[in-house]
mmCIF file of C-alpha atoms and ligand atoms in Angstrom:
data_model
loop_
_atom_site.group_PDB
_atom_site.id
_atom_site.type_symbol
_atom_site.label_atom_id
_atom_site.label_comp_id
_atom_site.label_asym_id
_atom_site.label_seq_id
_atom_site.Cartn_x
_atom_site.Cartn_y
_atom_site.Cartn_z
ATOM 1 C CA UNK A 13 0.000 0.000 0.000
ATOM 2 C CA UNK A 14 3.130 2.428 0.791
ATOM 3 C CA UNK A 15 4.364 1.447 -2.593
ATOM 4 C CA UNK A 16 1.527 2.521 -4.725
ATOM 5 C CA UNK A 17 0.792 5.811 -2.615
ATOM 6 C CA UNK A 18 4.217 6.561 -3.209
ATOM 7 C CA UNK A 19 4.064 5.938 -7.198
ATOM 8 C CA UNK A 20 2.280 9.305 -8.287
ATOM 9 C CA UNK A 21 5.042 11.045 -6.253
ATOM 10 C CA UNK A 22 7.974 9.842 -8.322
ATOM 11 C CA UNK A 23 6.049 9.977 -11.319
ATOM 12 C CA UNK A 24 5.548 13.622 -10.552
ATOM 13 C CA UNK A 25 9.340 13.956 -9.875
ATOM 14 C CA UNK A 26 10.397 12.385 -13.170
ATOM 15 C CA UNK A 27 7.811 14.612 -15.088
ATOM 16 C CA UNK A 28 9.598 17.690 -13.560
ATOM 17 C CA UNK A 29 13.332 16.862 -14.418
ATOM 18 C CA UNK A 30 12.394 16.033 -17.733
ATOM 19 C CA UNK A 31 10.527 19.564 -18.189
ATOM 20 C CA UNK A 32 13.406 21.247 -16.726
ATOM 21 C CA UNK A 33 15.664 19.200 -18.973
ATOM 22 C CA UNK A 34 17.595 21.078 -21.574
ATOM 23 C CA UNK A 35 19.485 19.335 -24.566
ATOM 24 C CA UNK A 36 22.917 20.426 -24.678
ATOM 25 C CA UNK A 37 24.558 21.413 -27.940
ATOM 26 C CA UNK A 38 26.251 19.044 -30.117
ATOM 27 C CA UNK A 39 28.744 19.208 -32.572
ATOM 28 C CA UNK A 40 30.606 21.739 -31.022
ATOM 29 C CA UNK A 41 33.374 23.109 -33.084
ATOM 30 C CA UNK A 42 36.354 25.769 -33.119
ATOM 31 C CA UNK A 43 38.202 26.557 -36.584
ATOM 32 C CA UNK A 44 40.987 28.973 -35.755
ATOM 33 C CA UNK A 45 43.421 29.769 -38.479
ATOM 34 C CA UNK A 46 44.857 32.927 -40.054
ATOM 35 C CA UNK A 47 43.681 34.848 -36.723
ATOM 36 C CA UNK A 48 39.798 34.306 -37.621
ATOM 37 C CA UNK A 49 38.175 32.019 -35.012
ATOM 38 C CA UNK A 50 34.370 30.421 -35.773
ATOM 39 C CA UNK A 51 32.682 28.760 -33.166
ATOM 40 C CA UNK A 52 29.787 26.598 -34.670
ATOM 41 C CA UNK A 53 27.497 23.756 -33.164
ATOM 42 C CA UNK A 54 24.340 22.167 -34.145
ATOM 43 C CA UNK A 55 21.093 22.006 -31.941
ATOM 44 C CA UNK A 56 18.164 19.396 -32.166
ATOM 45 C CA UNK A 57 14.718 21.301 -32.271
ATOM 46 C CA UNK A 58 14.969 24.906 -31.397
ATOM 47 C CA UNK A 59 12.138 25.719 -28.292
ATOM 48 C CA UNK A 60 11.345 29.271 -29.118
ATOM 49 C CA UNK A 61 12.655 31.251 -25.889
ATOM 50 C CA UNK A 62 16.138 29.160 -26.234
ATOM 51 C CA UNK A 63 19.309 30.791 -26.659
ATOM 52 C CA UNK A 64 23.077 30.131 -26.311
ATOM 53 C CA UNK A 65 25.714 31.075 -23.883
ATOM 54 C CA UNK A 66 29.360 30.880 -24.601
ATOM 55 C CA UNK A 67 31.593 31.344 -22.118
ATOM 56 C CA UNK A 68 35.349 31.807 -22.698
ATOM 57 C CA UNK A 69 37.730 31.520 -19.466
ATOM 58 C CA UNK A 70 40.981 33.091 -21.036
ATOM 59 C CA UNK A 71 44.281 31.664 -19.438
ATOM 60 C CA UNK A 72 44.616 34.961 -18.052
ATOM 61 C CA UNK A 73 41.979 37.331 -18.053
ATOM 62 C CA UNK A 74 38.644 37.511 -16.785
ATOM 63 C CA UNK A 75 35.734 35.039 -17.906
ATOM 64 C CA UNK A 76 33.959 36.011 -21.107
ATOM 65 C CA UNK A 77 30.684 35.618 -21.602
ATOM 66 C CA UNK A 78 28.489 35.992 -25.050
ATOM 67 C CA UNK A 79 24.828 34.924 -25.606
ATOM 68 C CA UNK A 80 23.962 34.048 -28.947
ATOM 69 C CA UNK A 81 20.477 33.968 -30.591
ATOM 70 C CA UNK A 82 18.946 30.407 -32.487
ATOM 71 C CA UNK A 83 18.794 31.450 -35.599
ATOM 72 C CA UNK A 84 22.814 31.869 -35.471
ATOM 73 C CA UNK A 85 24.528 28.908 -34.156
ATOM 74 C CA UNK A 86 27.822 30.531 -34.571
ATOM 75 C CA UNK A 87 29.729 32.936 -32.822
ATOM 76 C CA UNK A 88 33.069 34.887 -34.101
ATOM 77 C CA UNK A 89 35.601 34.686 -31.647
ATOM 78 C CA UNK A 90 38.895 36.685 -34.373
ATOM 79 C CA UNK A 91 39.034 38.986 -31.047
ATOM 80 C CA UNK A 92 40.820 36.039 -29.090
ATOM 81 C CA UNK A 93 43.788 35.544 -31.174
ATOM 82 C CA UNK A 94 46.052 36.605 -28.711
ATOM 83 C CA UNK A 95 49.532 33.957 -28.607
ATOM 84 C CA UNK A 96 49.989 35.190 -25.685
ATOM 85 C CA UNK A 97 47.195 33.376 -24.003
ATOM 86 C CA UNK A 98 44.621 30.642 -24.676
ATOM 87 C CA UNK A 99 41.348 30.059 -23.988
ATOM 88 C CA UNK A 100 38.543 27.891 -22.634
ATOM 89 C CA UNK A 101 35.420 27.504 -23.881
ATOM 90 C CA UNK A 102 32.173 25.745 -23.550
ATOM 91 C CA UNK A 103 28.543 26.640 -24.935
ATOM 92 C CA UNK A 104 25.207 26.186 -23.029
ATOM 93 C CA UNK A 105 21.466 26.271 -24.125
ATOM 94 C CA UNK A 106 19.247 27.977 -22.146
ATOM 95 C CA UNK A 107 15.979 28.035 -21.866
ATOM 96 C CA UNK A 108 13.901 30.606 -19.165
ATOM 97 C CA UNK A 109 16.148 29.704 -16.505
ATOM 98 C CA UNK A 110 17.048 25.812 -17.264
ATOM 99 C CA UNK A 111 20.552 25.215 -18.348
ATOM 100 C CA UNK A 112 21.947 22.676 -20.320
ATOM 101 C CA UNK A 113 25.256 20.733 -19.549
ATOM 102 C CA UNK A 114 28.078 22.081 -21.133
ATOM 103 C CA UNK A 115 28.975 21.134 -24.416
ATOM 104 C CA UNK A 116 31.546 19.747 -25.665
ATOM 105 C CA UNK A 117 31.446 17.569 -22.277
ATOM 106 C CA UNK A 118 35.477 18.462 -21.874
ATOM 107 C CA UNK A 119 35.250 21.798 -23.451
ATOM 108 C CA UNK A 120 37.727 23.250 -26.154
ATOM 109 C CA UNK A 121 40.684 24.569 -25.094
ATOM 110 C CA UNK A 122 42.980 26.375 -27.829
ATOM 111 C CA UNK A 123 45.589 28.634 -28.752
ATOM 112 C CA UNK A 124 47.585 30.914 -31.528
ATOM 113 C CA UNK A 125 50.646 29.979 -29.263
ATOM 114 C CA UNK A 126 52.892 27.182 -30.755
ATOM 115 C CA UNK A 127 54.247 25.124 -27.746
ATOM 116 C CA UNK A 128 50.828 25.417 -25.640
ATOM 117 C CA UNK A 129 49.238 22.977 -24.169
ATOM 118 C CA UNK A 130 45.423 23.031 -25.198
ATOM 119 C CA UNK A 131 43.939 20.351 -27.027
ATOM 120 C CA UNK A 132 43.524 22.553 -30.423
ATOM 121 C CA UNK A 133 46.605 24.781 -31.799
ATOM 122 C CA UNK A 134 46.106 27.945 -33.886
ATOM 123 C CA UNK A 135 48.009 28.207 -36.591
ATOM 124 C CA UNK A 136 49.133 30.856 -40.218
ATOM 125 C CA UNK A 137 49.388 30.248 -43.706
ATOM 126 C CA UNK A 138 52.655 31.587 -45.395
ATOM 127 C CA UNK A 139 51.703 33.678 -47.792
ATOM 128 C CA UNK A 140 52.367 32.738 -51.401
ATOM 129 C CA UNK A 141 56.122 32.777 -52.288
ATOM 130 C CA UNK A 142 57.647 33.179 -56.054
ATOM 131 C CA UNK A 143 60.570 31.189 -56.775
ATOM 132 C CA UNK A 144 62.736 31.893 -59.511
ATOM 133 C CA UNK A 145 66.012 30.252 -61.134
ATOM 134 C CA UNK A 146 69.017 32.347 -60.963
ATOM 135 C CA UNK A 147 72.217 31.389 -62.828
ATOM 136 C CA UNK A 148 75.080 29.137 -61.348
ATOM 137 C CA UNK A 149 72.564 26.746 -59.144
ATOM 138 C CA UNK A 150 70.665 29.650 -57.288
ATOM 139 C CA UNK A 151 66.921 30.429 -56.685
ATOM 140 C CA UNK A 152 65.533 33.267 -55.576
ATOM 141 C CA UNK A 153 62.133 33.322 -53.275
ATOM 142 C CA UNK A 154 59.966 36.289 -52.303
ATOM 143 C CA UNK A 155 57.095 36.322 -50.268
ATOM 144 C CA UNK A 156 55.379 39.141 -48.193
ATOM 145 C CA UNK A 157 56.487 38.905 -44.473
ATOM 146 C CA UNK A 158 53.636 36.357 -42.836
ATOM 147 C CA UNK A 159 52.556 39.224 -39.966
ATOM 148 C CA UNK A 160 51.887 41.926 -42.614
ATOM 149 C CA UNK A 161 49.977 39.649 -44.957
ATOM 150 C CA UNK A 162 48.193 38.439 -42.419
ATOM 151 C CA UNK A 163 47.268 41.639 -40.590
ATOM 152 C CA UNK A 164 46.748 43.587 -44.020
ATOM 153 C CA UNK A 165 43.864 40.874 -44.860
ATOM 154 C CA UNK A 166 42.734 42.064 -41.080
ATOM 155 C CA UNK A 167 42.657 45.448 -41.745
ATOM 156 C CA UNK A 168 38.997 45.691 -42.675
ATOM 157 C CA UNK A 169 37.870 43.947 -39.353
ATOM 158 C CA UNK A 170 40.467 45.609 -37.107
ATOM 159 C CA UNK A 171 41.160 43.660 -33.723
ATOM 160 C CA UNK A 172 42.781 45.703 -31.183
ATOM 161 C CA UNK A 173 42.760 42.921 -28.922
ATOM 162 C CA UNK A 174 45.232 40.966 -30.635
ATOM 163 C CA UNK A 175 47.327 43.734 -30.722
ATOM 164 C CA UNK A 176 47.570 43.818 -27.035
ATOM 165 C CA UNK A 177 50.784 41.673 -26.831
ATOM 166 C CA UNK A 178 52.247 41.671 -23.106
ATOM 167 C CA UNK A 179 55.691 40.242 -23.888
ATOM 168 C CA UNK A 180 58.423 42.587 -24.545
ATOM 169 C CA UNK A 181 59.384 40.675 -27.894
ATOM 170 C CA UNK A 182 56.155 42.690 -28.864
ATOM 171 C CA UNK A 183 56.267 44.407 -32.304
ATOM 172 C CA UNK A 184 56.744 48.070 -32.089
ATOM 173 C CA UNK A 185 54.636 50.612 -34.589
ATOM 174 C CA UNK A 186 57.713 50.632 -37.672
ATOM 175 C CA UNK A 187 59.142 46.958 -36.748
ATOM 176 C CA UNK A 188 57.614 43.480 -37.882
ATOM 177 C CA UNK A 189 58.164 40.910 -35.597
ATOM 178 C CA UNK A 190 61.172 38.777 -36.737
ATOM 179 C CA UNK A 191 60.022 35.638 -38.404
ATOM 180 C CA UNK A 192 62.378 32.845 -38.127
ATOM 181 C CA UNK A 193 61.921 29.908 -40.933
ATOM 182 C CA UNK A 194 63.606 27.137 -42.351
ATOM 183 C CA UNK A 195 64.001 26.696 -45.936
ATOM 184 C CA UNK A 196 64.360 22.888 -47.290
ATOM 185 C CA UNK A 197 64.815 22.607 -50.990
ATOM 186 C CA UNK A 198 63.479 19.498 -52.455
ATOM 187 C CA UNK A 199 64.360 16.095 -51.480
ATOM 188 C CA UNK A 200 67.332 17.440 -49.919
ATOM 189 C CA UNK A 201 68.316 16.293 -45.959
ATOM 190 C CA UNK A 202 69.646 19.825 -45.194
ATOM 191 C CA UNK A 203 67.351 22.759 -43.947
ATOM 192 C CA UNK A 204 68.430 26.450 -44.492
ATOM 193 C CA UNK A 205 67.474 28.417 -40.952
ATOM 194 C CA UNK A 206 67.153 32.322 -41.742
ATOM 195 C CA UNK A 207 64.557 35.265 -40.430
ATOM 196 C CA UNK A 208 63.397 38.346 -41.565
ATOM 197 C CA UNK A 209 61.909 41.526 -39.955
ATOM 198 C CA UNK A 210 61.428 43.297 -43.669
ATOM 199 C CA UNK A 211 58.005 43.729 -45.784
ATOM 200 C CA UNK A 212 59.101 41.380 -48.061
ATOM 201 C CA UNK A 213 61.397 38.215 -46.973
ATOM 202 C CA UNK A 214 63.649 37.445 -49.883
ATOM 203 C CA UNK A 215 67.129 35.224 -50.453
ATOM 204 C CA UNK A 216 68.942 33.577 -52.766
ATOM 205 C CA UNK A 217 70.045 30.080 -51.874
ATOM 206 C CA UNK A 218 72.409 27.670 -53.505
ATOM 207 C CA UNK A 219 70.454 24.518 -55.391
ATOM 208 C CA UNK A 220 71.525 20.612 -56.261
ATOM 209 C CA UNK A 221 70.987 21.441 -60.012
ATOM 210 C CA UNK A 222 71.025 17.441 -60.271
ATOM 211 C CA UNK A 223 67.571 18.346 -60.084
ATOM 212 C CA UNK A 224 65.725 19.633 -63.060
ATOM 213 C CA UNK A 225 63.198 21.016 -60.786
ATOM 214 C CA UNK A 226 63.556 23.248 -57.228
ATOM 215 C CA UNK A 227 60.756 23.003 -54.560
ATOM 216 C CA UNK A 228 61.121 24.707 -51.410
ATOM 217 C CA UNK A 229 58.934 24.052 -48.205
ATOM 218 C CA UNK A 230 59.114 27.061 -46.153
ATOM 219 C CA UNK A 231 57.601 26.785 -42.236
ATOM 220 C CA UNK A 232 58.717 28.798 -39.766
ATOM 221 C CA UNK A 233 57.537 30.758 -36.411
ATOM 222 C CA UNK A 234 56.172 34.173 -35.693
ATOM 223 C CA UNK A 235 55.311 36.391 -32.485
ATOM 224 C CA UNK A 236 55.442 32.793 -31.287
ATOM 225 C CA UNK A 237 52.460 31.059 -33.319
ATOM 226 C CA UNK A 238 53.531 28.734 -36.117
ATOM 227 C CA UNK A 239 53.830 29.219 -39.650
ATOM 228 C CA UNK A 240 53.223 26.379 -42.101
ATOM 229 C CA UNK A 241 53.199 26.174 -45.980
ATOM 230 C CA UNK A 242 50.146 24.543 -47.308
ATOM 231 C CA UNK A 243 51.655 23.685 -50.694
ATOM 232 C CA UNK A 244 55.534 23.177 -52.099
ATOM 233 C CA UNK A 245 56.635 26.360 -54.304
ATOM 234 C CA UNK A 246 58.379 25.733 -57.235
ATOM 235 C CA UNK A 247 61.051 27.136 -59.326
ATOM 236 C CA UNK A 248 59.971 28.800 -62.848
ATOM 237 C CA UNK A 249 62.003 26.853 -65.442
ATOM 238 C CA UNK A 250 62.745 30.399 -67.401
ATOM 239 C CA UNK A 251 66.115 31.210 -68.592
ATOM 240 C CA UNK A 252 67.162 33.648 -67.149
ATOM 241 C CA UNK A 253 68.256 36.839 -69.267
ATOM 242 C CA UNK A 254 72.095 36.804 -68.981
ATOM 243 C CA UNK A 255 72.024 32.473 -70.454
ATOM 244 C CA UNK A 256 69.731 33.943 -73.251
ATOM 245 C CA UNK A 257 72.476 36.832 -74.618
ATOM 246 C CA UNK A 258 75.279 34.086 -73.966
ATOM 247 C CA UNK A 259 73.452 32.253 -76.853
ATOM 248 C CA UNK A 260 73.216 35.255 -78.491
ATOM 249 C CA UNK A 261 76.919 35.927 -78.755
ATOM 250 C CA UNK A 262 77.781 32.176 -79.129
ATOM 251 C CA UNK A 263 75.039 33.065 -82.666
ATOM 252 C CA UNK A 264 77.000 35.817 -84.047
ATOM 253 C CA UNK A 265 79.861 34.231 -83.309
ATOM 254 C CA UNK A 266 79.293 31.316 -85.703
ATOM 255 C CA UNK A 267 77.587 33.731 -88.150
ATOM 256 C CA UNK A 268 80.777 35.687 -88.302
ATOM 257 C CA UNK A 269 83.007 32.321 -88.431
ATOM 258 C CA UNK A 270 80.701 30.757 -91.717
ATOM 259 C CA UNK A 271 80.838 34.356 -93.279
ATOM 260 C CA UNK A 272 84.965 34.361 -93.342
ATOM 261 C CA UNK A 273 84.581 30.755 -93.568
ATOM 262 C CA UNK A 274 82.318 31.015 -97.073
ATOM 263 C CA UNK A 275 84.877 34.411 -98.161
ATOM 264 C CA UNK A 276 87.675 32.455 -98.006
ATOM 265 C CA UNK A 277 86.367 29.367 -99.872
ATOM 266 C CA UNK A 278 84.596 32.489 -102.434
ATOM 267 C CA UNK A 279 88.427 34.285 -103.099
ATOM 268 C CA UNK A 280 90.215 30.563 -102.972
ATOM 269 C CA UNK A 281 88.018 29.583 -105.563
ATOM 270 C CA UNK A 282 88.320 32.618 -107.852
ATOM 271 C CA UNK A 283 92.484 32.304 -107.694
ATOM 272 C CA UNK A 284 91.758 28.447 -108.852
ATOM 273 C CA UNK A 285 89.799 29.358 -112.087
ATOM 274 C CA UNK A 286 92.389 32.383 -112.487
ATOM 275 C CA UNK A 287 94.858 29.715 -112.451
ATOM 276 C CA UNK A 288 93.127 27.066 -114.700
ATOM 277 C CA UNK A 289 93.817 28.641 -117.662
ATOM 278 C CA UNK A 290 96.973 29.843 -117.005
ATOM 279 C CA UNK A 291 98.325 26.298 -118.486
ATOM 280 C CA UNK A 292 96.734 26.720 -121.964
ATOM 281 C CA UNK A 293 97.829 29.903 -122.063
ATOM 282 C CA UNK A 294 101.110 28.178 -121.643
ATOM 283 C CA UNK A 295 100.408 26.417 -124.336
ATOM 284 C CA UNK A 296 99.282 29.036 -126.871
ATOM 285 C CA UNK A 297 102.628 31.140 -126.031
HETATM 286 C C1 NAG B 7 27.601 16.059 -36.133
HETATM 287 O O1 NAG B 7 28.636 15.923 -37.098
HETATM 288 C C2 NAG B 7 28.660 14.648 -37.676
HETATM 289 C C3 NAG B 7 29.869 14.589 -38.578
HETATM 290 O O2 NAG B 7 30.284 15.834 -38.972
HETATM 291 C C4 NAG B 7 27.373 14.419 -38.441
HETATM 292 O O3 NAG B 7 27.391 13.136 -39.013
HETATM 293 C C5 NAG B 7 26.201 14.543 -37.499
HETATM 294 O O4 NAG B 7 24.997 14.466 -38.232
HETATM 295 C C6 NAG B 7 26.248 15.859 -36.782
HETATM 296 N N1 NAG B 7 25.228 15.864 -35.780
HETATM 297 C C7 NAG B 7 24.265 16.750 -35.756
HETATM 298 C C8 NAG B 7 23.294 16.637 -34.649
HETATM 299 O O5 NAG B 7 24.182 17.611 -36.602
HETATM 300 C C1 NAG B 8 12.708 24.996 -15.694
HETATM 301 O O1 NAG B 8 11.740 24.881 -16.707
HETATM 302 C C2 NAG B 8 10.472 24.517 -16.226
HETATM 303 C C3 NAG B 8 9.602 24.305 -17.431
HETATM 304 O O2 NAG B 8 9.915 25.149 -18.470
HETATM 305 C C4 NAG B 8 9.928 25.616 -15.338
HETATM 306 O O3 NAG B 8 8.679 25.214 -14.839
HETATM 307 C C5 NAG B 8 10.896 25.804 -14.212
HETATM 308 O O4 NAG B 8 10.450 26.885 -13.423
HETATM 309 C C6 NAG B 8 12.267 26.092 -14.746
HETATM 310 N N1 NAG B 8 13.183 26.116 -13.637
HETATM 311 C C7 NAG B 8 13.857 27.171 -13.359
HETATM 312 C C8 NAG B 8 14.799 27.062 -12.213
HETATM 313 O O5 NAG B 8 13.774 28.200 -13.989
HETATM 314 C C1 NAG B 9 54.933 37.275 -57.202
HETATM 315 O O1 NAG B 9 54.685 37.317 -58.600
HETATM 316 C C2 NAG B 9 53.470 37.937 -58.961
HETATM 317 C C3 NAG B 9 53.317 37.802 -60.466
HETATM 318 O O2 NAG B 9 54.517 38.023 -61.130
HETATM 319 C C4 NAG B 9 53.457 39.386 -58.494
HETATM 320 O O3 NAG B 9 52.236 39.982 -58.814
HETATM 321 C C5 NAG B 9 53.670 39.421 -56.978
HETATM 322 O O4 NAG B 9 53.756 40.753 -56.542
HETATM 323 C C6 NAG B 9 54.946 38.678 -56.613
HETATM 324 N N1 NAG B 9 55.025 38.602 -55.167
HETATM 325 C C7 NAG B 9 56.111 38.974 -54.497
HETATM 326 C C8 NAG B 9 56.057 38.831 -53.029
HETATM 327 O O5 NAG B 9 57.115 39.393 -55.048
HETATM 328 C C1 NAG B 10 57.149 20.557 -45.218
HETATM 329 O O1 NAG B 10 58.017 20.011 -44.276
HETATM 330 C C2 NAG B 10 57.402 19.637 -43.062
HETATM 331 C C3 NAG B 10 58.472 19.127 -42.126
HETATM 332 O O2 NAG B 10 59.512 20.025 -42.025
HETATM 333 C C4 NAG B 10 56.368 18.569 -43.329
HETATM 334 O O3 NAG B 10 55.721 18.220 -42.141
HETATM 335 C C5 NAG B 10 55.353 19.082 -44.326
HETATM 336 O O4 NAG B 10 54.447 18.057 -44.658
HETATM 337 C C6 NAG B 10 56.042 19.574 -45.585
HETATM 338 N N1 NAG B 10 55.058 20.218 -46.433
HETATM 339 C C7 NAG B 10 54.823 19.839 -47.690
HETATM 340 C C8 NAG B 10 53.782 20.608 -48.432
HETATM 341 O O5 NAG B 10 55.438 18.921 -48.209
#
């Protein structure tokens, strides 16, 4: 009898947890790269008063927090590109006053930094590079120094916060941060170290010119976030200028040689037939 009375009760109880129940988010994921950051998650059936909270626990800093509305189910996060920190994050649904777990169950933790610790790492595309043969096994590279491209393709969405750096290796108004890469050409073993604090990062470097063609794969590190190539850039197979004249002159040259060559034969001849004669005129006499 104390059974059954007691039956409506926990029926009651179950009813009320379920109400209150809120479906977390699923699919929760960060894409950081080139100092833009997207949030993005997906959500079963939308009640209408729902909305999202994000809250970001920097490494140091004070917690963020940013609600988001249903119809988004993204948030840009560009403002926390900061290698000088990273961040924790995890989103919640809400509905009224009923909170979901947090989702991803383990959060995301990430980072522009290169040596940190959190689960994701934040990283730059070089910028394009042009690679050109030079005479007596060179090629020459160019490409626009990684920060600059990089903050130039910012410039419409400005970020101050990224700009904030706390280290004193920080980049001054006029100076680039130095960007320290290594060069390796081809199949070859042997990496070239160099860095460059100029607009545009350019060197000639001494090539195995066994090898018809010249690839170089270029990674390196800036204000402490990494740098990676996503494609191998090639030599142009043009000759250069000063081979094509050489061919030029080596042209004339034989011109010149055939011309004498062909006079000579030309004058030889002539004092032949002058000659021929010269024995029946022998005989006439
Ligand atoms: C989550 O992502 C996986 C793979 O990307 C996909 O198969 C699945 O349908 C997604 N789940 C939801 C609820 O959208
Ligand atoms: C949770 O949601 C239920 C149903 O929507 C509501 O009755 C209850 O008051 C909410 N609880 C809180 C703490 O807001
Ligand atoms: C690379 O070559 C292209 C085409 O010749 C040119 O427009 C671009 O400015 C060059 N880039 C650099 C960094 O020199
Ligand atoms: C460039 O070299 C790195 C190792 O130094 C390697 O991990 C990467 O896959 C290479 N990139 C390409 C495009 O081959």
């Amino acid at each position: 009898m104390e059974l059954v009375s007691c039956y409506p009760l926990f029926l009651l109880g179950l009813l009320s947890v379920s109400l209150a129940y809120v479906e977390p988010p699923t699919n929760v994921t960060l894409r950081c790269h080139n100092l833009h950051n997207i949030l993005e998650w997906d959500y079963g059936i939308l009640l209408p008063d729902i909305r999202f909270k994000v809250t970001i626990q920097p490494y140091s800093g004070s917690l963020l927090v940013f609600w988001v509305e249903p119809q988004e189910l993204q948030l840009d996060i560009s403002s926390l590109s900061d290698s000088g920190n990273s961040y924790y994050l995890e989103v919640i649904a809400v509905v009224g006053e009923n909170e979901s777990e947090p989702a991803p169950r383990k959060g995301i933790t990430f980072s522009y930094f290169q040596d940190s610790l959190t689960r994701q790492k934040c990283s730059l595309d070089l910028p394009p590079v042009n690679v050109t043969t030079e005479p007596y096994d060179h090629v020459q590279y160019r490409f626009i120094h990684p920060w600059l491209w990089h903050h130039q393709t910012l410039s419409d969405n400005p970020n101050p916060k990224s700009r904030q750096k706390k280290s004193n290796d920080a980049p001054t108004k006029n100076q680039l941060p130095q960007f320290s890469y290594a060069v390796l050409v081809g199949s070859q073993k042997k990496q070239h170290y160099y860095s460059c604090v100029k607009p545009v990062c350019e060197k000639k470097i001494p090539v195995d010119n066994a090898q018809e063609k010249h690839c170089l794969n270029i990674t390196g590190e800036v204000d402490r976030m990494a740098v990676k190539s996503t494609q191998l850039y090639c030599a142009m197979p043009l000759m250069p200028p000063e081979e094509n004249s050489y061919i030029i002159y080596i042209v004339i040259i034989m011109l010149i040689l055939t011309t004498t060559l062909l006079v000579i034969v030309l004058v030889y001849k002539k004092k032949t037939r002058a000659s021929t004669p010269f024995p029946t005129s022998m005989v006439c006499s």
